[in-house]
Short mmCIF file of C-alpha atoms in Angstrom, two decimals:
data_model
loop_
_atom_site.label_atom_id
_atom_site.label_comp_id
_atom_site.label_asym_id
_atom_site.label_seq_id
_atom_site.Cartn_x
_atom_site.Cartn_y
_atom_site.Cartn_z
CA MET A 136 -5.21 27.43 7.67
CA ALA A 137 -4.15 23.78 7.26
CA HIS A 138 -3.55 22.81 3.66
CA VAL A 139 -1.13 21.06 1.32
CA GLU A 140 -0.43 22.14 -2.25
CA ILE A 141 1.87 20.85 -4.96
CA ALA A 142 2.54 22.88 -8.08
CA HIS A 143 3.94 21.66 -11.40
CA ILE A 144 5.79 18.71 -9.89
CA THR A 145 7.92 16.68 -12.28
CA HIS A 146 9.71 13.62 -10.96
CA VAL A 147 12.08 11.21 -12.66
CA LEU A 148 13.08 7.82 -11.25
CA PRO A 149 16.77 7.06 -10.58
CA ASP A 150 16.96 4.99 -13.77
CA GLY A 151 15.82 7.98 -15.82
CA ARG A 152 12.18 6.97 -16.34
CA PRO A 153 9.65 9.84 -15.97
CA LEU A 154 7.06 9.08 -13.30
CA LEU A 155 5.18 12.36 -12.73
CA ASN A 156 4.84 15.14 -15.28
CA ASP A 157 3.76 18.69 -14.33
CA VAL A 158 1.42 17.53 -11.56
CA SER A 159 -0.55 20.10 -9.56
CA PHE A 160 -3.32 19.84 -6.98
CA ARG A 161 -4.39 21.29 -3.64
CA VAL A 162 -6.04 19.76 -0.57
CA GLY A 163 -7.77 22.48 1.41
CA GLU A 164 -8.53 22.86 5.08
CA GLY A 165 -10.48 19.99 6.60
CA VAL A 166 -10.68 18.02 3.32
CA LYS A 167 -10.28 14.22 3.40
CA ALA A 168 -8.71 13.38 0.04
CA ALA A 169 -7.74 9.90 -1.16
CA LEU A 170 -4.92 9.19 -3.61
CA VAL A 171 -5.87 6.26 -5.83
CA GLY A 172 -4.37 4.69 -8.94
CA PRO A 173 -2.57 1.60 -10.22
CA ASN A 174 0.32 0.10 -8.26
CA GLY A 175 3.51 1.87 -9.24
CA ALA A 176 1.74 4.94 -10.65
CA GLY A 177 3.45 7.22 -8.13
CA LYS A 178 1.10 7.51 -5.13
CA THR A 179 3.73 6.75 -2.50
CA THR A 180 6.27 8.87 -4.41
CA LEU A 181 3.88 11.82 -4.24
CA MET A 182 3.50 11.29 -0.50
CA ARG A 183 7.28 11.19 -0.09
CA LEU A 184 7.66 14.36 -2.15
CA ILE A 185 5.16 16.18 0.07
CA ALA A 186 6.83 14.83 3.22
CA GLY A 187 10.22 16.04 1.98
CA ASP A 188 11.79 12.59 1.89
CA ILE A 189 12.81 13.09 -1.75
CA GLN A 190 13.13 16.08 -4.07
CA ALA A 191 11.39 16.56 -7.41
CA VAL A 192 13.18 17.53 -10.60
CA ASP A 193 10.91 20.55 -10.90
CA GLY A 194 7.97 22.11 -9.10
CA SER A 195 7.20 23.04 -5.51
CA VAL A 196 5.42 21.73 -2.42
CA ALA A 197 3.78 23.92 0.24
CA SER A 198 1.83 23.14 3.39
CA SER A 199 0.65 24.88 6.54
CA GLY A 200 -0.43 23.79 9.99
CA GLY A 201 2.30 21.21 10.60
CA LEU A 202 2.78 17.94 8.73
CA GLY A 203 2.25 14.50 10.31
CA VAL A 204 3.33 11.52 8.23
CA MET A 205 2.51 7.80 8.35
CA ARG A 206 4.68 5.96 5.83
CA GLN A 207 3.62 2.84 3.98
CA PHE A 208 5.77 0.44 5.98
CA ILE A 209 6.13 1.28 9.68
CA GLY A 210 8.07 -1.59 11.21
CA SER A 211 9.23 -5.13 10.49
CA ILE A 212 10.20 -8.30 12.28
CA ARG A 213 13.76 -6.93 12.38
CA ASP A 214 12.79 -3.51 13.75
CA GLU A 215 14.67 -3.09 17.02
CA ARG A 216 13.26 0.35 17.81
CA THR A 217 11.20 0.82 20.94
CA VAL A 218 7.64 2.09 21.25
CA HIS A 219 9.17 5.37 22.44
CA ASP A 220 11.30 5.57 19.29
CA LEU A 221 8.27 4.86 17.09
CA LEU A 222 6.20 7.60 18.72
CA VAL A 223 9.09 10.06 18.49
CA SER A 224 9.37 9.32 14.75
CA VAL A 225 5.83 10.67 14.15
CA ALA A 226 6.09 13.59 16.61
CA PRO A 227 6.44 17.22 15.48
CA ALA A 228 9.87 18.17 14.17
CA ARG A 229 10.92 20.12 17.30
CA VAL A 230 10.17 17.14 19.52
CA ARG A 231 12.03 14.75 17.19
CA GLU A 232 15.12 16.94 17.16
CA ALA A 233 15.13 17.50 20.93
CA ALA A 234 14.55 13.79 21.61
CA ALA A 235 17.41 12.79 19.31
CA HIS A 236 19.78 15.20 21.08
CA LEU A 237 18.65 14.00 24.53
CA ALA A 238 19.21 10.36 23.54
CA LYS A 239 22.71 11.24 22.30
CA ILE A 240 23.63 12.93 25.59
CA GLU A 241 22.19 10.02 27.61
CA LEU A 242 24.56 7.67 25.76
CA LEU A 243 27.42 10.03 26.50
CA MET A 244 26.46 9.99 30.19
CA MET A 245 27.00 6.23 30.21
CA GLU A 246 30.60 6.75 29.03
CA ARG A 247 31.55 9.60 31.34
CA ASP A 248 29.73 11.33 34.17
CA ASP A 249 31.76 14.51 34.58
CA GLU A 250 30.38 17.95 35.39
CA LYS A 251 30.50 19.16 31.79
CA THR A 252 28.46 16.19 30.57
CA GLN A 253 25.97 16.66 33.41
CA MET A 254 25.50 20.28 32.38
CA ARG A 255 24.92 19.22 28.76
CA TYR A 256 22.42 16.62 29.99
CA ALA A 257 20.55 19.22 32.05
CA GLN A 258 20.39 21.51 29.03
CA ALA A 259 19.15 18.66 26.79
CA ILE A 260 16.34 17.96 29.28
CA THR A 261 15.44 21.67 29.29
CA ASP A 262 15.41 21.74 25.49
CA TYR A 263 13.22 18.62 25.37
CA THR A 264 10.82 20.23 27.85
CA ASP A 265 10.70 23.51 25.90
CA ALA A 266 10.00 21.57 22.68
CA GLY A 267 6.94 20.01 24.35
CA GLY A 268 8.46 16.56 24.78
CA TYR A 269 7.10 15.83 28.25
CA ASP A 270 3.72 17.32 27.35
CA ILE A 271 3.43 15.02 24.33
CA GLU A 272 4.36 12.01 26.50
CA VAL A 273 1.10 12.63 28.39
CA LEU A 274 -0.67 12.39 25.03
CA TRP A 275 1.29 9.22 24.20
CA ASP A 276 -0.03 7.62 27.37
CA THR A 277 -3.56 8.11 26.02
CA CYS A 278 -2.44 6.67 22.67
CA THR A 279 -0.82 3.52 24.10
CA MET A 280 -3.84 2.87 26.32
CA ALA A 281 -6.17 3.19 23.32
CA ALA A 282 -4.03 1.10 20.96
CA LEU A 283 -2.39 -1.44 23.29
CA GLY A 284 -4.28 -1.25 26.58
CA ILE A 285 -1.01 -0.40 28.37
CA SER A 286 0.31 2.85 29.84
CA TYR A 287 3.14 4.63 28.07
CA ASP A 288 5.50 3.98 30.99
CA GLY A 289 4.58 0.32 30.84
CA CYS A 290 5.51 -0.15 27.18
CA LYS A 291 7.86 2.64 26.08
CA TYR A 292 10.90 0.35 26.11
CA ARG A 293 9.12 -2.51 24.37
CA GLU A 294 10.50 -3.35 20.90
CA VAL A 295 8.27 -2.48 17.96
CA ASN A 296 8.79 -5.94 16.45
CA THR A 297 6.85 -7.47 19.35
CA LEU A 298 3.71 -5.62 18.24
CA SER A 299 1.45 -6.93 15.50
CA GLY A 300 1.19 -4.94 12.28
CA GLY A 301 -2.26 -3.76 13.33
CA GLU A 302 -1.04 -2.63 16.74
CA GLN A 303 1.77 -0.64 15.14
CA LYS A 304 -0.64 1.05 12.72
CA ARG A 305 -3.23 1.82 15.41
CA LEU A 306 -0.58 3.30 17.72
CA VAL A 307 0.80 5.62 15.04
CA LEU A 308 -2.68 6.64 13.91
CA GLU A 309 -3.70 7.46 17.49
CA ALA A 310 -0.58 9.63 17.87
CA LEU A 311 -1.13 11.49 14.60
CA LEU A 312 -4.87 12.00 14.96
CA ARG A 313 -4.49 13.25 18.56
CA GLY A 314 -1.26 15.17 17.90
CA PRO A 315 -0.75 18.86 17.08
CA ASP A 316 0.01 18.53 13.33
CA GLN A 317 -2.99 19.72 11.32
CA VAL A 318 -2.11 18.09 7.96
CA LEU A 319 -1.80 14.29 7.88
CA LEU A 320 -0.26 12.16 5.13
CA LEU A 321 -1.41 8.57 5.64
CA ASP A 322 0.05 5.96 3.27
CA GLU A 323 -2.19 2.87 3.46
CA PRO A 324 -3.24 3.46 7.10
CA ASP A 325 -5.76 0.61 7.01
CA ASN A 326 -3.24 -2.12 6.16
CA TYR A 327 -3.03 -4.71 8.98
CA LEU A 328 -6.05 -3.21 10.77
CA ASP A 329 -8.84 -5.64 11.54
CA VAL A 330 -12.37 -4.63 10.59
CA PRO A 331 -13.22 -3.06 13.98
CA GLY A 332 -9.98 -1.10 13.57
CA LYS A 333 -11.01 0.00 10.09
CA LEU A 334 -14.42 1.08 11.38
CA TRP A 335 -12.67 3.09 14.10
CA LEU A 336 -10.40 4.70 11.47
CA GLU A 337 -13.35 5.57 9.22
CA GLN A 338 -15.12 7.30 12.11
CA ALA A 339 -11.95 9.07 13.25
CA LEU A 340 -11.33 10.43 9.75
CA ARG A 341 -14.91 11.65 9.47
CA GLU A 342 -14.74 13.38 12.86
CA THR A 343 -11.29 14.99 12.72
CA GLN A 344 -11.00 18.62 11.69
CA LYS A 345 -7.55 17.99 10.24
CA THR A 346 -6.68 18.00 6.55
CA VAL A 347 -5.96 14.45 5.41
CA LEU A 348 -4.36 13.02 2.27
CA LEU A 349 -4.42 9.23 2.34
CA VAL A 350 -3.59 6.25 0.13
CA SER A 351 -5.85 3.22 0.46
CA HIS A 352 -7.07 0.30 -1.63
CA ASP A 353 -9.97 -0.51 0.71
CA ARG A 354 -13.08 0.46 -1.27
CA GLN A 355 -15.31 0.46 1.79
CA LEU A 356 -13.02 2.79 3.71
CA LEU A 357 -12.74 5.11 0.70
CA ALA A 358 -16.51 5.20 0.36
CA ASN A 359 -17.02 5.93 4.06
CA ALA A 360 -14.22 8.40 4.76
CA ALA A 361 -13.01 10.24 1.63
CA ASP A 362 -14.85 13.26 0.24
CA ARG A 363 -12.45 13.85 -2.67
CA ILE A 364 -10.60 11.40 -4.93
CA VAL A 365 -7.22 12.32 -6.45
CA THR A 366 -6.30 9.84 -9.19
CA VAL A 367 -2.67 9.25 -10.20
CA GLU A 368 -2.31 7.52 -13.58
CA GLY A 369 -0.26 7.91 -16.70
CA GLY A 370 2.07 10.40 -15.04
CA ASN A 371 -0.75 12.87 -14.44
CA VAL A 372 -3.32 13.65 -11.77
CA TRP A 373 -7.01 14.38 -12.01
CA ILE A 374 -9.51 15.09 -9.25
CA HIS A 375 -13.04 13.83 -8.69
CA GLY A 376 -14.81 16.25 -6.38
CA GLY A 377 -17.36 13.69 -5.18
CA GLY A 378 -16.97 10.63 -3.00
CA PHE A 379 -15.88 7.15 -3.98
CA GLY A 380 -19.45 6.01 -4.61
CA THR A 381 -19.58 8.06 -7.84
CA TYR A 382 -15.90 7.69 -8.73
CA ALA A 383 -16.09 4.66 -11.04
CA GLN A 384 -18.72 6.30 -13.27
CA ALA A 385 -16.83 9.60 -13.20
CA ARG A 386 -13.66 7.82 -14.37
CA ARG A 387 -15.52 6.07 -17.21
CA ASP A 388 -17.10 9.38 -18.29
CA ARG A 389 -13.73 11.12 -18.20
CA ASN A 390 -12.00 8.44 -20.28
CA GLU A 391 -14.81 8.51 -22.86
CA ARG A 392 -14.52 12.31 -23.04
CA LEU A 393 -10.72 12.12 -23.47
CA ASP A 394 -11.08 9.45 -26.15
CA GLU A 395 -13.58 11.64 -28.04
CA LEU A 396 -11.32 14.69 -27.79
CA ARG A 397 -8.37 12.67 -29.07
CA ARG A 398 -10.46 11.31 -31.96
CA ARG A 399 -11.45 14.84 -32.96
CA TRP A 400 -7.84 16.04 -32.65
CA ASP A 401 -6.61 13.19 -34.87
CA GLU A 402 -9.29 14.00 -37.45
CA GLU A 403 -8.41 17.71 -37.46
CA HIS A 404 -4.69 16.90 -37.62
CA ALA A 405 -5.20 14.65 -40.64
CA LYS A 406 -7.41 17.30 -42.28
CA ILE A 407 -4.78 20.04 -41.91
CA LYS A 408 -2.00 17.74 -43.17
CA ARG A 409 -4.06 16.88 -46.28
CA LEU A 410 -4.62 20.59 -46.89
CA VAL A 411 -0.89 21.29 -46.60
CA VAL A 412 -0.05 18.51 -49.07
CA MET A 413 -2.66 19.75 -51.55
CA LEU A 414 -1.52 23.39 -51.35
CA LYS A 415 2.12 22.37 -51.65
CA GLN A 416 1.35 20.55 -54.88
CA LYS A 417 -0.56 23.54 -56.29
CA ALA A 418 2.11 26.03 -55.18
CA ALA A 419 4.67 24.06 -57.19
CA TYR A 420 3.14 25.30 -60.46
CA ASN A 421 1.06 28.29 -59.30
CA ASP A 422 2.83 31.18 -57.55
CA GLY A 423 -0.49 32.50 -56.33
CA MET A 424 -0.88 29.47 -54.04
CA ALA A 425 2.39 30.16 -52.15
CA ALA A 426 0.73 32.39 -49.54
CA PRO A 427 -2.12 29.95 -48.74
CA TYR A 428 0.45 27.12 -48.56
CA ASN A 429 2.64 29.03 -46.08
CA ALA A 430 -0.41 29.93 -43.99
CA ALA A 431 -1.52 26.29 -43.86
CA LEU A 432 2.02 25.22 -42.97
CA THR A 433 2.07 27.73 -40.09
CA ARG A 434 -1.34 26.48 -38.92
CA LEU A 435 -0.08 22.88 -38.92
CA ARG A 436 3.05 23.80 -36.95
CA ARG A 437 1.04 25.67 -34.30
CA PHE A 438 -1.50 22.85 -34.10
CA GLU A 439 1.25 20.27 -33.50
CA GLU A 440 3.10 22.53 -31.05
CA ALA A 441 -0.07 22.85 -28.98
CA GLY A 442 -0.09 19.07 -28.86
CA PRO A 443 -2.86 16.52 -28.62
CA PRO A 444 -5.26 16.33 -25.67
CA GLU A 445 -4.48 14.04 -22.73
CA VAL A 446 -4.69 10.33 -23.55
CA SER A 447 -7.05 8.25 -21.41
CA ALA A 448 -5.26 5.86 -19.06
CA ARG A 449 -4.63 2.35 -20.35
CA GLU A 450 -6.52 -0.28 -18.40
CA GLN A 451 -4.33 -2.80 -16.63
CA GLN A 452 -4.26 -6.33 -18.08
CA ILE A 453 -3.29 -8.68 -15.25
CA THR A 454 -3.65 -12.42 -15.70
CA MET A 455 -2.86 -14.72 -12.77
CA ARG A 456 -2.61 -18.40 -13.72
CA LEU A 457 -2.67 -20.11 -10.34
CA ARG A 458 -2.81 -23.75 -11.37
CA GLY A 459 -2.46 -25.93 -8.28
CA GLY A 460 -2.92 -29.67 -8.59
CA ARG A 461 -4.76 -32.67 -7.20
CA THR A 462 -4.00 -33.63 -3.58
CA GLY A 463 -5.42 -35.99 -0.99
CA LYS A 464 -9.02 -35.39 0.03
CA ARG A 465 -7.98 -33.88 3.36
CA ALA A 466 -5.63 -30.96 2.72
CA VAL A 467 -5.22 -29.65 6.31
CA ILE A 468 -5.75 -31.57 9.55
CA CYS A 469 -5.59 -29.97 13.02
CA GLU A 470 -6.19 -32.00 16.17
CA GLY A 471 -6.16 -30.33 19.57
CA LEU A 472 -4.05 -27.53 18.08
CA GLU A 473 -3.15 -24.65 20.36
CA LEU A 474 -0.77 -21.83 19.51
CA THR A 475 0.86 -21.10 22.84
CA GLY A 476 -0.76 -18.13 24.57
CA LEU A 477 -2.97 -17.22 21.64
CA MET A 478 -5.88 -19.61 21.45
CA LYS A 479 -7.60 -22.58 23.01
CA PRO A 480 -7.19 -26.04 21.43
CA PHE A 481 -9.30 -26.66 18.35
CA ASP A 482 -9.85 -29.28 15.66
CA LEU A 483 -10.09 -28.52 11.95
CA GLU A 484 -10.35 -30.37 8.67
CA VAL A 485 -10.01 -28.56 5.36
CA TRP A 486 -10.84 -30.55 2.26
CA TYR A 487 -9.21 -30.33 -1.13
CA GLY A 488 -10.56 -27.42 -3.17
CA GLU A 489 -12.11 -25.50 -0.28
CA ARG A 490 -11.68 -21.75 0.18
CA VAL A 491 -11.41 -20.89 3.88
CA ALA A 492 -11.25 -17.27 5.11
CA ILE A 493 -9.59 -16.84 8.50
CA LEU A 494 -11.11 -13.94 10.41
CA GLY A 495 -10.58 -12.31 13.78
CA SER A 496 -8.97 -9.29 15.36
CA ASN A 497 -5.30 -8.40 15.38
CA GLY A 498 -3.11 -10.37 17.74
CA SER A 499 -5.39 -13.40 17.78
CA GLY A 500 -2.89 -15.76 16.10
CA LYS A 501 -4.07 -15.88 12.49
CA SER A 502 -0.70 -15.11 10.91
CA HIS A 503 1.05 -17.51 13.29
CA PHE A 504 -1.37 -20.24 12.20
CA LEU A 505 -0.49 -19.77 8.52
CA ARG A 506 3.22 -19.74 9.32
CA LEU A 507 2.84 -23.02 11.23
CA LEU A 508 1.08 -24.66 8.29
CA ASN A 509 3.91 -23.43 6.06
CA GLY A 510 6.44 -25.25 8.25
CA GLY A 511 7.51 -22.25 10.34
CA ASP A 512 8.83 -22.48 13.89
CA VAL A 513 5.74 -21.53 15.91
CA ASN A 514 5.25 -22.59 19.53
CA HIS A 515 2.26 -24.91 19.72
CA THR A 516 0.80 -28.07 21.15
CA GLY A 517 -1.37 -30.61 19.38
CA VAL A 518 -1.23 -31.63 15.74
CA ALA A 519 -1.16 -29.53 12.55
CA ARG A 520 -0.35 -31.51 9.42
CA LEU A 521 -0.92 -31.42 5.70
CA GLY A 522 -2.49 -34.10 3.54
CA ALA A 523 -0.91 -36.17 0.81
CA ARG A 524 0.70 -34.23 -2.06
CA VAL A 525 -0.09 -30.90 -0.41
CA VAL A 526 2.59 -28.32 -1.24
CA PRO A 527 2.13 -25.11 0.76
CA GLY A 528 2.90 -21.65 -0.61
CA HIS A 529 2.92 -18.69 1.77
CA PHE A 530 2.11 -15.05 0.95
CA ALA A 531 3.69 -12.98 3.75
CA GLN A 532 1.66 -10.10 5.15
CA THR A 533 4.69 -7.85 5.63
CA HIS A 534 6.40 -8.74 2.31
CA SER A 535 9.42 -9.62 4.48
CA HIS A 536 11.63 -11.62 2.12
CA PRO A 537 15.35 -11.10 2.85
CA GLU A 538 16.17 -13.67 0.17
CA LEU A 539 14.67 -11.39 -2.50
CA MET A 540 16.45 -8.21 -1.48
CA LYS A 541 18.95 -6.66 -3.92
CA ARG A 542 17.69 -8.98 -6.67
CA THR A 543 15.55 -8.17 -9.69
CA PRO A 544 12.28 -9.94 -10.56
CA VAL A 545 13.59 -11.23 -13.88
CA ASP A 546 16.72 -12.71 -12.27
CA ILE A 547 14.69 -14.35 -9.50
CA VAL A 548 12.28 -15.96 -11.96
CA MET A 549 15.10 -17.15 -14.22
CA ASN A 550 17.34 -18.52 -11.46
CA GLU A 551 14.74 -20.09 -9.17
CA HIS A 552 12.32 -21.40 -11.78
CA ALA A 553 14.74 -22.41 -14.57
CA ARG A 554 13.27 -20.15 -17.22
CA LEU A 555 14.83 -18.45 -20.19
CA LYS A 556 14.74 -14.67 -20.12
CA ASN A 557 11.99 -14.35 -22.74
CA GLU A 558 9.86 -16.87 -20.78
CA ALA A 559 10.50 -14.99 -17.55
CA MET A 560 9.51 -11.69 -19.16
CA LYS A 561 6.28 -13.21 -20.51
CA ALA A 562 5.34 -14.38 -17.01
CA LEU A 563 6.20 -10.98 -15.53
CA SER A 564 4.22 -9.28 -18.29
CA ARG A 565 1.03 -11.09 -17.26
CA TYR A 566 1.43 -9.42 -13.86
CA GLU A 567 2.24 -5.96 -15.32
CA LEU A 568 5.82 -6.38 -14.05
CA ALA A 569 7.71 -6.48 -17.36
CA GLY A 570 9.88 -3.84 -18.99
CA THR A 571 11.98 -1.68 -16.70
CA ILE A 572 10.10 -2.90 -13.60
CA ALA A 573 11.55 -6.38 -14.17
CA GLU A 574 15.06 -4.94 -13.91
CA GLN A 575 14.46 -3.08 -10.64
CA ARG A 576 15.57 -4.50 -7.31
CA PHE A 577 12.76 -6.08 -5.31
CA GLU A 578 12.99 -3.59 -2.44
CA THR A 579 12.51 -0.65 -4.86
CA LEU A 580 9.16 -1.93 -6.13
CA SER A 581 5.95 -0.43 -4.80
CA GLY A 582 4.03 -2.36 -2.16
CA GLY A 583 1.49 -3.48 -4.76
CA GLN A 584 4.18 -4.58 -7.21
CA GLN A 585 5.88 -6.59 -4.48
CA ALA A 586 2.54 -8.23 -3.68
CA ARG A 587 1.91 -9.14 -7.34
CA PHE A 588 5.42 -10.55 -7.62
CA GLN A 589 4.86 -12.71 -4.52
CA ILE A 590 1.73 -14.13 -6.14
CA LEU A 591 3.63 -14.83 -9.37
CA LEU A 592 6.25 -16.78 -7.40
CA LEU A 593 3.46 -18.83 -5.84
CA GLU A 594 2.10 -19.53 -9.33
CA LEU A 595 5.50 -20.70 -10.57
CA SER A 596 6.29 -22.78 -7.46
CA GLY A 597 3.65 -25.43 -8.12
CA THR A 598 1.94 -24.94 -4.76
CA THR A 599 -1.30 -26.83 -4.14
CA LEU A 600 -2.17 -25.04 -0.87
CA LEU A 601 -2.23 -21.26 -0.89
CA LEU A 602 -1.65 -19.66 2.52
CA LEU A 603 -2.45 -15.99 1.94
CA ASP A 604 -1.89 -13.45 4.71
CA GLU A 605 -3.77 -10.24 3.83
CA PRO A 606 -3.07 -10.58 0.08
CA THR A 607 -5.19 -7.60 -1.00
CA ASP A 608 -3.72 -5.04 1.39
CA ASN A 609 -1.40 -3.43 -1.17
CA LEU A 610 -3.15 -4.48 -4.37
CA ASP A 611 -4.94 -1.89 -6.48
CA LEU A 612 -8.48 -2.66 -7.62
CA ALA A 613 -7.50 -4.28 -10.94
CA SER A 614 -4.91 -6.49 -9.23
CA ALA A 615 -7.34 -7.56 -6.50
CA GLU A 616 -9.94 -8.50 -9.12
CA ALA A 617 -7.29 -10.47 -11.04
CA LEU A 618 -6.40 -12.32 -7.83
CA GLN A 619 -10.03 -13.27 -7.27
CA GLU A 620 -10.30 -14.59 -10.82
CA GLY A 621 -7.05 -16.49 -10.34
CA LEU A 622 -8.31 -18.09 -7.13
CA GLU A 623 -11.53 -19.17 -8.84
CA ALA A 624 -9.48 -21.09 -11.43
CA PHE A 625 -6.98 -22.49 -8.90
CA GLU A 626 -7.15 -26.29 -8.61
CA GLY A 627 -6.16 -26.53 -4.99
CA THR A 628 -7.00 -25.34 -1.49
CA VAL A 629 -6.92 -21.76 -0.21
CA LEU A 630 -6.61 -20.47 3.36
CA ALA A 631 -6.57 -16.69 3.54
CA VAL A 632 -6.32 -14.30 6.47
CA THR A 633 -8.23 -11.18 5.50
CA HIS A 634 -9.87 -8.05 6.85
CA ASP A 635 -11.07 -7.12 3.36
CA ARG A 636 -14.86 -7.16 3.54
CA TRP A 637 -15.21 -7.29 -0.26
CA PHE A 638 -12.61 -10.05 -0.80
CA ALA A 639 -14.08 -12.29 1.92
CA ASP A 640 -17.43 -12.66 0.17
CA ASP A 641 -15.96 -15.20 -2.29
CA PHE A 642 -15.02 -17.82 0.33
CA ASP A 643 -16.78 -21.08 1.21
CA ARG A 644 -16.04 -21.28 4.93
CA TYR A 645 -15.13 -18.82 7.66
CA LEU A 646 -12.81 -19.77 10.52
CA VAL A 647 -13.05 -17.18 13.28
CA PHE A 648 -10.38 -16.65 15.95
CA GLY A 649 -12.66 -15.42 18.71
CA ALA A 650 -12.25 -12.81 21.41
CA ASP A 651 -12.34 -15.48 24.14
CA GLY A 652 -9.54 -17.51 22.54
CA LYS A 653 -11.90 -20.03 20.98
CA VAL A 654 -11.63 -20.89 17.30
CA TYR A 655 -14.97 -21.59 15.63
CA GLU A 656 -16.58 -21.73 12.22
CA SER A 657 -19.26 -19.42 10.90
CA SER A 658 -21.42 -19.63 7.80
CA GLU A 659 -20.95 -15.89 7.22
CA PRO A 660 -18.12 -13.40 7.83
CA VAL A 661 -17.82 -12.22 11.43
CA TRP A 662 -16.22 -8.79 11.72
CA ASP A 663 -17.02 -7.64 15.24
CA GLU A 664 -14.77 -9.95 17.28
CA GLY A 665 -12.92 -7.79 19.82
CA ARG A 666 -9.71 -9.12 21.31
CA VAL A 667 -9.25 -9.37 25.07
CA VAL A 668 -6.17 -7.35 26.04
CA ARG A 669 -3.82 -9.70 27.85
CA ALA A 670 -1.05 -8.71 30.21
CA ARG A 671 2.27 -8.39 28.46
#
């Protein structure tokens, strides 16, 4: 029976802050459960606890049927692993161990080729075979063909950093969904997938017999694929047994019920305390009231020891003040622009104040286009220039910011935007990044917190052209809604690459990077553009 169960888990962050308190839940065989909650509430931490990456202060984790894990961030532009290495990293434990030993012996063979080393090499090959390594490589061939359109032998030595984020995600998902592990932990599996990829994932999750626990902020995917919602908030967990379509109302009903229970508890607490005070006063001059006073005192102590009912979760208050500024009438001008090998030449004019959504499948050049407009070194022909007084600000899809590593949000805001500490903390507070979060290093923040901090830096930079690459991927619902409100008030121009069907509805124009390499405009979102697989 494939299941995962955590019992009475308590986890404390390295700085001593409690994150999870006596958390318990179970995901049974074949269930598709979604972990939801505010950024930083502990969703990824829970996934890491179940995967065994970290250990809890107290409590236990149990699972059966083999555990396959997709972590939140798979690769990066600096990832020098190969496709083979990536697939090994999500293989069953026996295969991973045998592959690591085989790779070690192969390196040794390059240094010396004596008989003893040859014997060790032969044994390592036998061990890899016995672990099912060569059998799973047959499966990997199916996975690479489905995800990349290339055989495993044709791409196993290719570096992961040459794949798009969507290609990396699709490849790992193919391997996990087709692999032998019967329990899957998927941390934001839809990030970087285009809409056809998300539709494929929704169908695959519905059809698989495996037990799945996933983290996602895509409301459409949650509605289509999850049959149980596990909410992490306020250090606790509660479960909605229905789908996402009824979740919002269930959460409102639960919070109202908790608020009513707390109100009644407060009233009863005050009533008992008044009784104790009254009896104490009477017992001072009437010995006959000593027994009732002691009984009331005992009742109060037991009442307080039992403690109040759970407090309803505080709603997030996120305020994004994206100001912008007046620029020339034409904000972006492209003439005969072609990104080498990605698209055919196209012309484009974007006017001040417009909101343009850039759509299309993975690998079609959308992210490269934004990087070019931001002044990045992207191979191209033709003209791409910005209008007068246009100051670009780029939100990176992968949150890859080496310059922010090992630095805290409050220090970055103070040093790069000449603000006093109290001013910096006020700005961070509007993004729910104040307090202890402000003193954490950037790389230790959750994906959603990193995304909110990126947007705050754009706000403070005085940008008049927002270049947003999948800005909602890691944002929880409250943060995504705050971003939409911020964009409505922004006095500037917005170009956003997105596969978020809900987010895209707010845009004025839609620039589609088509399957045939043509770039064209549409009056409505176009989500079904496949991408022609080119020889690599």
